[in-house]
PDB file of C-alpha atoms in Angstrom:
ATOM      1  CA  UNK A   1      15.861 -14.748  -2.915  1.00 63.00           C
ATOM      2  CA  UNK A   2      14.512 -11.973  -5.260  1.00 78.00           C
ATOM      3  CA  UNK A   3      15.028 -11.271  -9.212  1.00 89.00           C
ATOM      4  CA  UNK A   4      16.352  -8.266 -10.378  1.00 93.00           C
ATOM      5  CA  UNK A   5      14.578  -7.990 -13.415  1.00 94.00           C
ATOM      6  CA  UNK A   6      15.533  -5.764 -16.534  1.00 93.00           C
ATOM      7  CA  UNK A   7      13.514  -4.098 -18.538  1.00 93.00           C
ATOM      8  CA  UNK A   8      11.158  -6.828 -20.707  1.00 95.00           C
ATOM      9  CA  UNK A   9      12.060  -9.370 -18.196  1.00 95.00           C
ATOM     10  CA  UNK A  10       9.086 -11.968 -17.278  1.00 96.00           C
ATOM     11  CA  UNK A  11       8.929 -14.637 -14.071  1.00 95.00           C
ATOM     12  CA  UNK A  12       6.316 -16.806 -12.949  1.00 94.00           C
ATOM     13  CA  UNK A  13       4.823 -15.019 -10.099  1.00 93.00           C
ATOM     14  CA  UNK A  14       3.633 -18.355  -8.260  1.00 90.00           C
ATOM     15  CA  UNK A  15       1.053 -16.476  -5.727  1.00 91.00           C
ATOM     16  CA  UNK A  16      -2.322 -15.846  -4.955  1.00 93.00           C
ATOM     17  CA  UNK A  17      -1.717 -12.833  -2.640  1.00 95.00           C
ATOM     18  CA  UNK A  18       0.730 -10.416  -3.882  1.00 95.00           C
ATOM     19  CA  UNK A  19       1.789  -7.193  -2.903  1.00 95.00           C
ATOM     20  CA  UNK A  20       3.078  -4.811  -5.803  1.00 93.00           C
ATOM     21  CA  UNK A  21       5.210  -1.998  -4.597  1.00 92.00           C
ATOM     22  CA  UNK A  22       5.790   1.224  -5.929  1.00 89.00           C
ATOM     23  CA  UNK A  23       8.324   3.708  -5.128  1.00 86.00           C
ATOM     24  CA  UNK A  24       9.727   6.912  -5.651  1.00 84.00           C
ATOM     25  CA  UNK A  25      12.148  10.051  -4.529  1.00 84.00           C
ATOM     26  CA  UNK A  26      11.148  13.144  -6.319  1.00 81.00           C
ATOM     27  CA  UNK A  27      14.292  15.329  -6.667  1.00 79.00           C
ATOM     28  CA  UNK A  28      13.169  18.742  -4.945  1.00 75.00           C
ATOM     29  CA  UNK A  29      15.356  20.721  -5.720  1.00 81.00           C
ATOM     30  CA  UNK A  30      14.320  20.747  -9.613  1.00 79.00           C
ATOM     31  CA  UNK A  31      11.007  22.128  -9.098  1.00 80.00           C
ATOM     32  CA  UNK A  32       9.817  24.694  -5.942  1.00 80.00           C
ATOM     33  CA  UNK A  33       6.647  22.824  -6.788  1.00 82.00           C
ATOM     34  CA  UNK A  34       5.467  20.417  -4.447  1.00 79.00           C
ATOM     35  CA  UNK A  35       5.488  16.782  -6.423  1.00 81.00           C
ATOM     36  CA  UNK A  36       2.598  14.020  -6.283  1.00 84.00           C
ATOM     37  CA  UNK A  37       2.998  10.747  -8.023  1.00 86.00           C
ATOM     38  CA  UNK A  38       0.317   8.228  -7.971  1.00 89.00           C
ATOM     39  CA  UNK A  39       0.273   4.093  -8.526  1.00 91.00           C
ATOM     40  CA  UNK A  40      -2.952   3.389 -10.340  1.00 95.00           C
ATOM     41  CA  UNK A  41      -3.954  -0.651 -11.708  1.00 97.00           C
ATOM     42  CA  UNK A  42      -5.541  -0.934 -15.432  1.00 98.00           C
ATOM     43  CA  UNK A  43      -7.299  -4.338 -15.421  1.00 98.00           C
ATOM     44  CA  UNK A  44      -7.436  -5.062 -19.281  1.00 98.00           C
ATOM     45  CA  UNK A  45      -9.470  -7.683 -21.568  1.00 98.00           C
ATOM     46  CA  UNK A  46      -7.634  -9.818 -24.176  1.00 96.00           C
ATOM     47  CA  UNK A  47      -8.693  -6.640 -26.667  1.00 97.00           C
ATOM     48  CA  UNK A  48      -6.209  -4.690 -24.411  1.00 97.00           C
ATOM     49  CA  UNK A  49      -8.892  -2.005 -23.330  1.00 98.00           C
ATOM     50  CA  UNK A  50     -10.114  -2.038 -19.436  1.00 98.00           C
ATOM     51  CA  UNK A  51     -12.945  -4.241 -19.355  1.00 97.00           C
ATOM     52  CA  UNK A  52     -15.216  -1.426 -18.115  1.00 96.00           C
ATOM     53  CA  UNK A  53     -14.078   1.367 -16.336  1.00 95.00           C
ATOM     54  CA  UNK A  54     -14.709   0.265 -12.753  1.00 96.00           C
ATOM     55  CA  UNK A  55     -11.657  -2.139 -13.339  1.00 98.00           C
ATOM     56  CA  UNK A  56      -9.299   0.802 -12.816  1.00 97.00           C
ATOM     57  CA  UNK A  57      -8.148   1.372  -9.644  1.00 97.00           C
ATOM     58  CA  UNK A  58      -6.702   4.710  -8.693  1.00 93.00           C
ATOM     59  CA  UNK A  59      -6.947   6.639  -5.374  1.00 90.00           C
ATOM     60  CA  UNK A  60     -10.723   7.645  -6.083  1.00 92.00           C
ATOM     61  CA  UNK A  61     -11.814   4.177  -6.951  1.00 95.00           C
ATOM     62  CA  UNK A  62      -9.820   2.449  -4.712  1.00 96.00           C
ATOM     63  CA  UNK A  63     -11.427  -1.160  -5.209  1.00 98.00           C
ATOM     64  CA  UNK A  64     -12.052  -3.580  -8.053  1.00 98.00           C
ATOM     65  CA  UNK A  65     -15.330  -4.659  -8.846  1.00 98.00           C
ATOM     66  CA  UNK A  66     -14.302  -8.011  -8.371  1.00 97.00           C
ATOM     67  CA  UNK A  67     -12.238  -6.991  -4.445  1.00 97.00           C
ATOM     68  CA  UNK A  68      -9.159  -8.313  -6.387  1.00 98.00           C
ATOM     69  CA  UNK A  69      -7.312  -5.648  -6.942  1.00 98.00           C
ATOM     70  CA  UNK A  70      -7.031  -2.775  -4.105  1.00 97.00           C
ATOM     71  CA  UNK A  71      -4.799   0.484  -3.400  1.00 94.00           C
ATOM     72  CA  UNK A  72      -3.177   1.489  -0.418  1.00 85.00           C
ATOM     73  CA  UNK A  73      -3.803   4.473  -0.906  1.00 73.00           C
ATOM     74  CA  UNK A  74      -2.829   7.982  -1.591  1.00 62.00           C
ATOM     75  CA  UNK A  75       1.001   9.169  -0.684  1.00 58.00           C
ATOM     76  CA  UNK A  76       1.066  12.356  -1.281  1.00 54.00           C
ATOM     77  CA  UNK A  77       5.352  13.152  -0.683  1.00 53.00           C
ATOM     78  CA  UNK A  78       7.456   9.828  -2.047  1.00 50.00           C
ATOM     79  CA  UNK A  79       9.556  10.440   0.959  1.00 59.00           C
ATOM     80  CA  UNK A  80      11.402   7.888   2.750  1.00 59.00           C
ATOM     81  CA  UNK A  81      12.906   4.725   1.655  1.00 68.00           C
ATOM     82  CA  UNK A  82      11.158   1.542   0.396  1.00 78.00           C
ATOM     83  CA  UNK A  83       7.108   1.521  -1.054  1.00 83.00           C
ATOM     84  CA  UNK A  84       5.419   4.736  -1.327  1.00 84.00           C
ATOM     85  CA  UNK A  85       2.161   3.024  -2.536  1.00 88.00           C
ATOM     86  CA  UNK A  86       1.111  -0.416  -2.767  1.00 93.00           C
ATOM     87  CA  UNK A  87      -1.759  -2.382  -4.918  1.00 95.00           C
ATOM     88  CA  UNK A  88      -2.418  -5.535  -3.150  1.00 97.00           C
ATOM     89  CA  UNK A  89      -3.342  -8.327  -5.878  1.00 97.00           C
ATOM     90  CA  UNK A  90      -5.563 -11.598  -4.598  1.00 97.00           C
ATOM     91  CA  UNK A  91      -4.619 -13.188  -7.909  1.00 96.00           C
ATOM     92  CA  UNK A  92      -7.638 -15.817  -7.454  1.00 94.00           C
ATOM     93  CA  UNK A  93     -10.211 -13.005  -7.461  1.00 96.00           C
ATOM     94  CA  UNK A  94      -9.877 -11.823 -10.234  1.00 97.00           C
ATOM     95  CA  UNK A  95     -12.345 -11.173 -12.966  1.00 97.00           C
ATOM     96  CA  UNK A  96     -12.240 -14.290 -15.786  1.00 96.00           C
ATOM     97  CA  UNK A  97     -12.481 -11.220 -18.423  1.00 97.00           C
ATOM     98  CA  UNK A  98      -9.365 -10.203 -17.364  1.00 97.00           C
ATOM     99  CA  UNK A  99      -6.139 -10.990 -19.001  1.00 97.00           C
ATOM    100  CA  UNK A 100      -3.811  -8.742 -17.769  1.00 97.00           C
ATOM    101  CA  UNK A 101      -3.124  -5.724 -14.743  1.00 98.00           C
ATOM    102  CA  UNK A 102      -0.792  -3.288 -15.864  1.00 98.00           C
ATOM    103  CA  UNK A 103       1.007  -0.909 -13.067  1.00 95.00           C
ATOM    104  CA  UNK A 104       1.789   2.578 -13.535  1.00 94.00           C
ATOM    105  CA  UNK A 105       2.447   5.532 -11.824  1.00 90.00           C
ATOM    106  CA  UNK A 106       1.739   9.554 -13.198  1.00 90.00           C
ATOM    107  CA  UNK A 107       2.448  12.705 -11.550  1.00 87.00           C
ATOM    108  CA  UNK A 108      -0.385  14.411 -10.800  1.00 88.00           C
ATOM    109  CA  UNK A 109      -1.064  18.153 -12.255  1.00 88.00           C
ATOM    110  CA  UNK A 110       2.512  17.434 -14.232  1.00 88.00           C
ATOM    111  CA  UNK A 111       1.837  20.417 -17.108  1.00 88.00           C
ATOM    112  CA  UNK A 112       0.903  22.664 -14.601  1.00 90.00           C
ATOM    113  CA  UNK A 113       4.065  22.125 -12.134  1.00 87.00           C
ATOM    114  CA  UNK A 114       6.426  21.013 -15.560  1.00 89.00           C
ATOM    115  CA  UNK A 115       6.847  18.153 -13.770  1.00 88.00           C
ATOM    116  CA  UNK A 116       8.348  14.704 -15.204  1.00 86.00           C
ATOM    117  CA  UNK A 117       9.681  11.638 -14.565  1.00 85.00           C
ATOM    118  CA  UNK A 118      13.274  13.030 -15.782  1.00 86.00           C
ATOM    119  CA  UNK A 119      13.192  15.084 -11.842  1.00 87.00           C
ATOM    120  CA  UNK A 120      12.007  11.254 -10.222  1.00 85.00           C
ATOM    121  CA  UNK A 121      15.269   9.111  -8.416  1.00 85.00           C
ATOM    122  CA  UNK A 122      15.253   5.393  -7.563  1.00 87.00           C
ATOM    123  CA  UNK A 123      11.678   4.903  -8.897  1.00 86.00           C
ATOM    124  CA  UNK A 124      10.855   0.618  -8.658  1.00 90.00           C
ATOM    125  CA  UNK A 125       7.768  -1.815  -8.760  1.00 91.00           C
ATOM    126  CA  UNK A 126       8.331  -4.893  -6.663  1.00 93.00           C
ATOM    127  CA  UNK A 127       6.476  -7.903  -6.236  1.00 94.00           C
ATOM    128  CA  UNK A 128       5.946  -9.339  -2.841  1.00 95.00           C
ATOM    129  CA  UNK A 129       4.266 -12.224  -1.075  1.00 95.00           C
ATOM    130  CA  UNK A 130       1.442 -10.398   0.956  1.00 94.00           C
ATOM    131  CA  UNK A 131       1.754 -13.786   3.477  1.00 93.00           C
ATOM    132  CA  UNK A 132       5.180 -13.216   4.516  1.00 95.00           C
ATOM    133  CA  UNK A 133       6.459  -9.966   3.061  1.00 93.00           C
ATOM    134  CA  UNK A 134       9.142 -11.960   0.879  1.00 95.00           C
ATOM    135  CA  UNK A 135       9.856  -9.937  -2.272  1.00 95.00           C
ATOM    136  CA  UNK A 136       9.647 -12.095  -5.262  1.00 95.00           C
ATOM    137  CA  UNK A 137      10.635  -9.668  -8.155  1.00 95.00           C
ATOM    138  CA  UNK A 138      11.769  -6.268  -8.359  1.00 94.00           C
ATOM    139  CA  UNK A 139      12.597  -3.795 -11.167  1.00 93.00           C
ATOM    140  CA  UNK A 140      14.122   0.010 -11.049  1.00 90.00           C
ATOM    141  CA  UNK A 141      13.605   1.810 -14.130  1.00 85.00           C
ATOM    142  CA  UNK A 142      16.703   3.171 -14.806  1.00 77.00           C
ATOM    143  CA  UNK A 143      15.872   5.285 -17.651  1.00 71.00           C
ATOM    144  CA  UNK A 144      15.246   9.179 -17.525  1.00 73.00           C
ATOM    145  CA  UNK A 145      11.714  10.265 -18.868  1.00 81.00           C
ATOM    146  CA  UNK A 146      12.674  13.704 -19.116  1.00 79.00           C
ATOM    147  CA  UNK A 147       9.420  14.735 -20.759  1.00 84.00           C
ATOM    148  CA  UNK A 148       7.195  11.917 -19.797  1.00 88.00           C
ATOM    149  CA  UNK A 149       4.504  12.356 -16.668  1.00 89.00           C
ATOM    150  CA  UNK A 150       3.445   8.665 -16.373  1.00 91.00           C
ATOM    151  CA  UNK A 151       5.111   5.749 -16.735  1.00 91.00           C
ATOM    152  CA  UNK A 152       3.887   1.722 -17.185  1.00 94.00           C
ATOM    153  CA  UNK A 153       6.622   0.316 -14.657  1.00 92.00           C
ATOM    154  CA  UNK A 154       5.274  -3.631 -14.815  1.00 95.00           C
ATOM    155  CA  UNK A 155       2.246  -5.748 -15.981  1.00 97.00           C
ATOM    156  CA  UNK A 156       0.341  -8.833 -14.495  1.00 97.00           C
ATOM    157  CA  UNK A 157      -1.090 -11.203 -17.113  1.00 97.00           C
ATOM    158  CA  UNK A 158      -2.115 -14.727 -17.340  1.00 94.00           C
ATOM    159  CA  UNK A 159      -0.479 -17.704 -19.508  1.00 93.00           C
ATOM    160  CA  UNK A 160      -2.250 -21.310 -19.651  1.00 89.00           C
ATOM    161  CA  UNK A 161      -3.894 -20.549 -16.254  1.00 86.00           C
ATOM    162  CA  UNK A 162      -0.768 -19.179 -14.049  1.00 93.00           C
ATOM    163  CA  UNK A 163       0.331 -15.487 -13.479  1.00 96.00           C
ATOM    164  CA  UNK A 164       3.101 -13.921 -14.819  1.00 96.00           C
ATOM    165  CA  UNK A 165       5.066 -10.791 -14.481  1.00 96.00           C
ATOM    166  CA  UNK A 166       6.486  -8.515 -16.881  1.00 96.00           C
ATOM    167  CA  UNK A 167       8.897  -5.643 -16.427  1.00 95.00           C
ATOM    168  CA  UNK A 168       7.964  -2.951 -19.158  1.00 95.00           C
ATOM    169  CA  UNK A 169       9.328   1.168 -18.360  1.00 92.00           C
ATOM    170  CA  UNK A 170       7.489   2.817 -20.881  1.00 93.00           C
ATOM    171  CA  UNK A 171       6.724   6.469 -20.441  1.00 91.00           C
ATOM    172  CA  UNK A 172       3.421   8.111 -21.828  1.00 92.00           C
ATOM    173  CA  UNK A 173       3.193  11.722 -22.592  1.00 90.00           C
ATOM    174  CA  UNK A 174      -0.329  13.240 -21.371  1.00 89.00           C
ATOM    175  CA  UNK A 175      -0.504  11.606 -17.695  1.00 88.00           C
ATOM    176  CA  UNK A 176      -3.254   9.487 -16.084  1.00 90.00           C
ATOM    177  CA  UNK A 177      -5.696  11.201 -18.647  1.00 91.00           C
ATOM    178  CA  UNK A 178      -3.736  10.222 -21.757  1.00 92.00           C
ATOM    179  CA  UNK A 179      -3.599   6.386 -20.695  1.00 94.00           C
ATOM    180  CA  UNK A 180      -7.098   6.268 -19.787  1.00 94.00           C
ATOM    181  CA  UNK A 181      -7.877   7.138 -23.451  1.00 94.00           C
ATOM    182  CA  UNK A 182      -5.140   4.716 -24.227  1.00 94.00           C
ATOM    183  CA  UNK A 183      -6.756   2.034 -22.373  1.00 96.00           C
ATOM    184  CA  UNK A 184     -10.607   2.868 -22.937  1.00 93.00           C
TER     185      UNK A 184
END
């Protein structure tokens, strides 16, 4: 059976293959601009800075260095129920340098449409077993970012050896570009 996790929440994740979810509903009616959000993967060191820059995964650099961590892909609408984009996790890939994967989504050209995450509904990361599909975790921010454009919805990170998982919901002003200065 799955956790509902609140925000700060952590649970042993107890998997080598795990699917993390991301979903979305953009309201449409607050903007007549078309919205995309995107699910991107930070793979930081212990200094809490990517350990080089081809350990961020987005939808133009898809892959890992190390084939660990890997995106689904682009989903360009957030319409229709359940994940709108996915970052499939083989936990036992993954770089030694790396101490922790943190999960977050933006909105892509957000100043320019005055988009935020205060016009985004039923927005969730969930953790799945890629073997069977079972959901492990799951956590729906239920907070409203009305001036934020990305958001940190959950974090990966290793403890003595096993992988845990953290529910964080901490919006960033200043979009993918603003965290990638964060996290360079």
């Amino acid at each position: 059976m799955a956790i509902n996790l609140t925000k700060g929440q952590r649970i042993d994740v107890g998997l080598q293959q795990a699917g993390t979810g991301l979903g979305w509903n953009p309201n449409a009616q607050a903007s007549s601009e078309p919205y995309d959000l995107d699910a991107s993967a930070f793979m930081l060191a212990e200094s809490g800075k990517l350990v080089s820059t081809d350990f961020f995964v987005y939808y133009n650099q898809p892959v890992s260095p190390d084939g660990a961590v890997r995106s689904s892909g682009d989903n360009r609408d957030g319409e229709g129920d359940g994940d709108d984009e996915t970052l499939f996790v083989n936990l036992g890939s993954v770089d030694a340098r790396v101490a922790e994967i943190i999960f977050v989504v933006t909105i892509h050209e957000a100043a320019e449409r005055k988009h935020n995450f205060g016009q985004v509904r039923n927005a969730f990361i969930r953790i799945y077993d890629q073997a069977n599909g079972q959901e492990i975790c799951k956590y729906e921010l239920d907070e409203d970012f009305s001036t934020e454009s990305a958001v940190e919805f959950g974090r990966l990170y290793r403890r003595s050896g096993a992988w845990k998982f953290e529910a964080i919901g901490r919006g960033h002003n200043g979009g993918l570009e603003g965290l990638l200065n964060q996290y360079s």
